[in-house]
Amino acid sequence: MRNRRRAQQRVAYIVSCEHGGNDIPTPYAPLFRGRARLLASHRGYDPGALLTARDLARALHATLVVATVSRLLVELNRSPGRQFRCSPIMRDAPPDVRDDVCRRHYLPYRDKVEAFVARAIASGARVVHVSSHSFTPLLDGIVRHGDVGLLYDPARIRERELCVRWQRALAALRPDWIVRRNYPYLGKSDGFTSYLRKRYDAASYLGVELEVNQKHVRGGDVPAGERASIVAALRQALAPQARVNRASGARRKTRASATMRASPPARRSGASYRCESRD
């Protein structure tokens, strides 16, 4: 019975995009004077990742958390203590400036994602977290051979199985693409998903990073048809869990209807509240 309940566990989806833009807020603009070329490069942000994240969230009815400040200002996809290591500007910035950046940008973003994960798991749901990224096709003179990468922790069976299904579905939709797992980075390397894995067990949290080769980016975004293939493949990979969610939702609706029939009408409050999952 316990295994059956676990197999039918409700899933809460969240899509994040840590490198959605290369904005530098006005208070820090003097630090980046003369750095326009660097900000426009892959070191400044992940071109195409933001719109892909929005499409994924829309398809999954997921909570969406995105940031458009440049990773050169603060690296949101690194654990505390490592958020400035990759920036030649912020490494040498005054401590009070770095503290201010953390207070205004790093902590609010991280807290928003962590709060969603904590609430969902506390309610009995399993969290599926997809983090949207893109990667440069050429790094240090080395060509990266791959169109899409799916990053995960190989020690987590559910993450591995999801990525295998996603890889197969995308390869079927785009047979000319090279879809690789744990490429061009290792999924267990430091990142937001790795950080969250240390706090939640494999039964409660699945974290996957999507990496799209920036050679596919046209006019700042991955073309709509290619984004649609990525989204459709993920939906196919998640199809078994989607059926569980629909069944679980139907049971909750039935129980709610029975409760409404059995209970007297509730007194109406003068206040009205609305909670939306998408930001």
CSV table of C-alpha atoms in Angstrom, one decimal:
chain,number,residue,atom,x,y,z
A,1,MET,CA,0.0,0.0,0.0
A,2,ARG,CA,2.9,2.4,0.8
A,3,ASN,CA,4.5,1.8,-2.6
A,4,ARG,CA,1.2,2.4,-4.3
A,5,ARG,CA,0.7,5.7,-2.5
A,6,ARG,CA,4.2,6.8,-3.4
A,7,ALA,CA,3.7,5.8,-7.1
A,8,GLN,CA,0.6,8.0,-7.1
A,9,GLN,CA,2.3,11.0,-5.4
A,10,ARG,CA,1.2,14.4,-6.7
A,11,VAL,CA,3.8,16.4,-8.6
A,12,ALA,CA,4.5,20.1,-8.3
A,13,TYR,CA,6.3,21.6,-11.2
A,14,ILE,CA,8.7,24.6,-11.1
A,15,VAL,CA,10.7,26.0,-14.0
A,16,SER,CA,13.5,28.4,-13.3
A,17,CYS,CA,15.9,30.5,-15.4
A,18,GLU,CA,18.9,31.9,-13.6
A,19,HIS,CA,20.6,33.5,-16.6
A,20,GLY,CA,17.6,35.0,-18.5
A,21,GLY,CA,19.2,38.4,-19.2
A,22,ASN,CA,22.2,40.7,-19.0
A,23,ASP,CA,20.7,43.6,-17.2
A,24,ILE,CA,22.9,45.7,-14.8
A,25,PRO,CA,20.8,47.7,-12.4
A,26,THR,CA,21.6,51.4,-12.3
A,27,PRO,CA,23.4,51.5,-8.9
A,28,TYR,CA,26.0,49.1,-10.2
A,29,ALA,CA,26.4,50.5,-13.8
A,30,PRO,CA,29.6,52.3,-13.0
A,31,LEU,CA,31.3,49.0,-12.2
A,32,PHE,CA,30.5,47.7,-15.7
A,33,ARG,CA,31.4,50.8,-17.8
A,34,GLY,CA,33.2,49.7,-21.0
A,35,ARG,CA,32.0,46.1,-20.5
A,36,ALA,CA,29.2,46.0,-23.1
A,37,ARG,CA,30.9,43.3,-25.2
A,38,LEU,CA,31.4,41.1,-22.2
A,39,LEU,CA,27.8,41.5,-21.1
A,40,ALA,CA,26.6,40.5,-24.5
A,41,SER,CA,28.6,37.3,-24.6
A,42,HIS,CA,27.8,33.9,-23.1
A,43,ARG,CA,29.6,35.0,-20.0
A,44,GLY,CA,26.9,37.7,-19.5
A,45,TYR,CA,23.8,35.6,-19.9
A,46,ASP,CA,22.2,32.5,-21.6
A,47,PRO,CA,20.7,33.7,-24.9
A,48,GLY,CA,17.4,31.9,-25.6
A,49,ALA,CA,17.0,30.4,-22.2
A,50,LEU,CA,14.3,32.8,-21.0
A,51,LEU,CA,11.7,32.2,-23.7
A,52,THR,CA,12.3,28.5,-23.5
A,53,ALA,CA,11.7,28.6,-19.8
A,54,ARG,CA,8.4,30.4,-20.3
A,55,ASP,CA,7.3,27.9,-22.9
A,56,LEU,CA,8.1,25.0,-20.5
A,57,ALA,CA,6.3,26.6,-17.6
A,58,ARG,CA,3.2,27.3,-19.8
A,59,ALA,CA,3.1,23.7,-21.0
A,60,LEU,CA,3.5,22.2,-17.6
A,61,HIS,CA,1.3,24.7,-15.8
A,62,ALA,CA,4.3,25.2,-13.6
A,63,THR,CA,5.5,28.0,-11.3
A,64,LEU,CA,8.0,30.1,-13.2
A,65,VAL,CA,10.8,31.9,-11.5
A,66,VAL,CA,13.2,33.9,-13.7
A,67,ALA,CA,16.0,36.5,-13.4
A,68,THR,CA,17.3,38.9,-16.0
A,69,VAL,CA,20.2,40.4,-14.1
A,70,SER,CA,23.5,39.4,-15.6
A,71,ARG,CA,25.4,36.5,-14.2
A,72,LEU,CA,28.4,38.8,-14.2
A,73,LEU,CA,26.7,40.8,-11.5
A,74,VAL,CA,25.8,37.7,-9.4
A,75,GLU,CA,25.8,34.1,-10.3
A,76,LEU,CA,22.4,32.8,-9.2
A,77,ASN,CA,23.2,29.3,-10.2
A,78,ARG,CA,26.0,28.9,-7.7
A,79,SER,CA,25.9,28.0,-4.0
A,80,PRO,CA,26.3,30.6,-1.3
A,81,GLY,CA,30.0,31.7,-1.2
A,82,ARG,CA,30.5,31.0,-4.9
A,83,GLN,CA,28.2,33.6,-6.4
A,84,PHE,CA,30.9,36.0,-7.4
A,85,ARG,CA,33.8,33.7,-8.3
A,86,CYS,CA,33.1,33.7,-12.1
A,87,SER,CA,32.9,37.5,-12.5
A,88,PRO,CA,36.1,39.5,-13.1
A,89,ILE,CA,34.2,42.6,-12.0
A,90,MET,CA,32.5,41.5,-8.8
A,91,ARG,CA,35.4,39.5,-7.5
A,92,ASP,CA,37.2,42.8,-6.8
A,93,ALA,CA,34.1,44.8,-5.9
A,94,PRO,CA,33.9,46.3,-2.4
A,95,PRO,CA,32.4,44.0,0.2
A,96,ASP,CA,29.5,46.3,0.9
A,97,VAL,CA,28.6,46.4,-2.8
A,98,ARG,CA,28.6,42.6,-2.9
A,99,ASP,CA,26.5,42.4,0.2
A,100,ASP,CA,24.0,44.8,-1.4
A,101,VAL,CA,23.8,42.7,-4.6
A,102,CYS,CA,23.2,39.6,-2.5
A,103,ARG,CA,20.5,41.3,-0.5
A,104,ARG,CA,18.7,42.7,-3.5
A,105,HIS,CA,19.1,40.0,-6.1
A,106,TYR,CA,20.8,36.7,-5.0
A,107,LEU,CA,18.8,36.0,-1.8
A,108,PRO,CA,15.3,37.0,-3.1
A,109,TYR,CA,15.7,34.8,-6.2
A,110,ARG,CA,17.0,31.8,-4.3
A,111,ASP,CA,14.5,32.2,-1.5
A,112,LYS,CA,11.6,32.3,-4.0
A,113,VAL,CA,12.6,29.0,-5.5
A,114,GLU,CA,13.4,27.4,-2.2
A,115,ALA,CA,10.1,28.5,-0.6
A,116,PHE,CA,8.2,26.9,-3.4
A,117,VAL,CA,10.1,23.6,-3.1
A,118,ALA,CA,9.7,23.6,0.7
A,119,ARG,CA,5.9,24.3,0.6
A,120,ALA,CA,5.3,21.7,-2.1
A,121,ILE,CA,7.2,18.9,-0.3
A,122,ALA,CA,5.6,19.8,3.0
A,123,SER,CA,2.2,19.4,1.3
A,124,GLY,CA,3.1,15.8,0.3
A,125,ALA,CA,4.0,16.5,-3.3
A,126,ARG,CA,7.1,15.5,-5.3
A,127,VAL,CA,8.8,18.5,-6.9
A,128,VAL,CA,10.1,18.4,-10.5
A,129,HIS,CA,12.4,21.3,-11.2
A,130,VAL,CA,13.5,22.2,-14.7
A,131,SER,CA,16.2,24.9,-14.9
A,132,SER,CA,16.5,26.4,-18.4
A,133,HIS,CA,20.0,27.3,-19.7
A,134,SER,CA,22.0,27.6,-23.0
A,135,PHE,CA,25.7,27.0,-23.7
A,136,THR,CA,28.2,28.5,-26.1
A,137,PRO,CA,29.1,26.2,-29.1
A,138,LEU,CA,32.8,27.1,-28.8
A,139,LEU,CA,34.7,27.3,-25.5
A,140,ASP,CA,38.4,27.9,-25.3
A,141,GLY,CA,38.8,26.9,-28.9
A,142,ILE,CA,37.0,23.6,-28.5
A,143,VAL,CA,33.8,22.9,-30.4
A,144,ARG,CA,31.1,21.4,-28.3
A,145,HIS,CA,29.3,18.6,-30.2
A,146,GLY,CA,25.7,18.6,-29.1
A,147,ASP,CA,22.5,20.4,-29.7
A,148,VAL,CA,20.8,19.8,-26.4
A,149,GLY,CA,22.2,18.6,-23.0
A,150,LEU,CA,20.2,17.2,-20.1
A,151,LEU,CA,22.0,17.5,-16.8
A,152,TYR,CA,21.1,15.4,-13.7
A,153,ASP,CA,22.6,13.4,-10.9
A,154,PRO,CA,23.3,9.8,-12.1
A,155,ALA,CA,22.9,8.5,-8.6
A,156,ARG,CA,19.2,9.6,-8.6
A,157,ILE,CA,17.2,7.0,-10.5
A,158,ARG,CA,14.1,9.1,-11.1
A,159,GLU,CA,16.2,12.0,-12.6
A,160,ARG,CA,18.1,9.6,-14.8
A,161,GLU,CA,14.9,7.9,-16.0
A,162,LEU,CA,13.3,11.2,-16.8
A,163,CYS,CA,16.3,12.4,-18.8
A,164,VAL,CA,16.5,9.1,-20.7
A,165,ARG,CA,12.9,9.4,-21.7
A,166,TRP,CA,13.3,13.1,-22.6
A,167,GLN,CA,16.4,12.3,-24.7
A,168,ARG,CA,14.6,9.6,-26.6
A,169,ALA,CA,11.5,11.6,-27.2
A,170,LEU,CA,13.5,14.6,-28.5
A,171,ALA,CA,15.7,12.4,-30.7
A,172,ALA,CA,12.6,11.0,-32.3
A,173,LEU,CA,11.2,14.5,-32.9
A,174,ARG,CA,14.5,16.0,-34.0
A,175,PRO,CA,16.5,13.1,-35.5
A,176,ASP,CA,19.2,15.5,-36.9
A,177,TRP,CA,20.0,16.7,-33.3
A,178,ILE,CA,22.6,15.3,-31.0
A,179,VAL,CA,20.9,15.1,-27.6
A,180,ARG,CA,23.3,14.2,-24.8
A,181,ARG,CA,23.0,13.5,-21.1
A,182,ASN,CA,25.3,15.3,-18.6
A,183,TYR,CA,26.9,17.4,-21.4
A,184,PRO,CA,28.4,19.9,-21.7
A,185,TYR,CA,28.6,19.8,-17.9
A,186,LEU,CA,28.1,17.3,-15.2
A,187,GLY,CA,24.7,17.5,-13.6
A,188,LYS,CA,26.1,16.9,-10.1
A,189,SER,CA,28.5,19.9,-10.3
A,190,ASP,CA,27.7,22.9,-8.2
A,191,GLY,CA,24.4,24.5,-9.3
A,192,PHE,CA,21.0,25.4,-7.9
A,193,THR,CA,19.6,21.9,-8.5
A,194,SER,CA,22.7,20.3,-6.9
A,195,TYR,CA,22.2,22.6,-3.9
A,196,LEU,CA,18.6,21.5,-3.5
A,197,ARG,CA,19.4,17.8,-3.8
A,198,LYS,CA,21.5,18.1,-0.7
A,199,ARG,CA,18.4,19.3,1.2
A,200,TYR,CA,15.8,16.9,-0.2
A,201,ASP,CA,15.8,13.2,-0.9
A,202,ALA,CA,15.4,11.6,-4.3
A,203,ALA,CA,11.7,10.7,-3.6
A,204,SER,CA,10.8,14.3,-2.9
A,205,TYR,CA,12.9,16.4,-5.4
A,206,LEU,CA,13.9,15.9,-9.0
A,207,GLY,CA,16.2,18.6,-10.5
A,208,VAL,CA,17.1,18.7,-14.2
A,209,GLU,CA,19.0,21.4,-16.1
A,210,LEU,CA,18.2,21.9,-19.8
A,211,GLU,CA,21.1,23.2,-21.9
A,212,VAL,CA,20.5,24.3,-25.5
A,213,ASN,CA,23.4,25.0,-27.8
A,214,GLN,CA,23.5,28.7,-28.6
A,215,LYS,CA,24.1,27.9,-32.3
A,216,HIS,CA,20.3,27.5,-32.4
A,217,VAL,CA,19.7,31.0,-31.2
A,218,ARG,CA,18.3,33.4,-33.9
A,219,GLY,CA,17.6,37.0,-33.0
A,220,GLY,CA,18.2,36.4,-29.3
A,221,ASP,CA,15.9,33.3,-29.0
A,222,VAL,CA,15.6,29.7,-30.0
A,223,PRO,CA,13.2,29.5,-32.9
A,224,ALA,CA,9.6,28.7,-31.9
A,225,GLY,CA,9.5,25.3,-33.7
A,226,GLU,CA,12.6,24.1,-32.0
A,227,ARG,CA,11.3,25.2,-28.6
A,228,ALA,CA,8.1,23.4,-29.3
A,229,SER,CA,10.0,20.2,-29.9
A,230,ILE,CA,11.9,20.5,-26.6
A,231,VAL,CA,8.6,21.1,-24.8
A,232,ALA,CA,6.7,18.3,-26.5
A,233,ALA,CA,9.5,15.9,-25.8
A,234,LEU,CA,9.4,16.8,-22.1
A,235,ARG,CA,5.7,16.4,-22.0
A,236,GLN,CA,6.0,12.9,-23.5
A,237,ALA,CA,8.7,12.0,-20.9
A,238,LEU,CA,6.4,13.2,-18.1
A,239,ALA,CA,3.3,11.5,-19.5
A,240,PRO,CA,3.1,8.7,-16.9
A,241,GLN,CA,3.3,11.3,-14.1
A,242,ALA,CA,0.8,13.5,-15.7
A,243,ARG,CA,-1.8,10.7,-15.7
A,244,VAL,CA,-1.1,10.3,-11.9
A,245,ASN,CA,-1.7,14.0,-11.4
A,246,ARG,CA,-5.0,13.9,-13.3
A,247,ALA,CA,-6.2,10.9,-11.3
A,248,SER,CA,-5.1,12.6,-8.0
A,249,GLY,CA,-6.9,15.8,-9.0
A,250,ALA,CA,-10.1,13.9,-9.9
A,251,ARG,CA,-10.0,12.2,-6.5
A,252,ARG,CA,-9.6,15.5,-4.7
A,253,LYS,CA,-12.4,17.0,-6.7
A,254,THR,CA,-14.7,14.1,-5.8
A,255,ARG,CA,-13.8,14.5,-2.1
A,256,ALA,CA,-14.4,18.2,-2.2
A,257,SER,CA,-17.8,17.7,-3.9
A,258,ALA,CA,-18.8,15.3,-1.2
A,259,THR,CA,-17.7,17.7,1.5
A,260,MET,CA,-19.7,20.5,0.0
A,261,ARG,CA,-22.8,18.4,0.0
A,262,ALA,CA,-22.3,17.3,3.6
A,263,SER,CA,-21.3,20.7,5.0
A,264,PRO,CA,-23.4,23.8,5.6
A,265,PRO,CA,-22.6,26.8,3.4
A,266,ALA,CA,-19.6,28.7,4.6
A,267,ARG,CA,-19.9,32.3,5.7
A,268,ARG,CA,-18.5,34.7,3.1
A,269,SER,CA,-15.6,36.9,4.0
A,270,GLY,CA,-15.4,40.5,2.9
A,271,ALA,CA,-11.8,40.0,1.7
A,272,SER,CA,-10.9,38.3,-1.6
A,273,TYR,CA,-7.6,36.6,-2.2
A,274,ARG,CA,-6.1,35.1,-5.3
A,275,CYS,CA,-2.9,33.1,-5.6
A,276,GLU,CA,-1.3,32.5,-9.0
A,277,SER,CA,1.4,30.0,-9.6
A,278,ARG,CA,3.1,31.8,-12.4
A,279,ASP,CA,5.2,34.9,-11.8
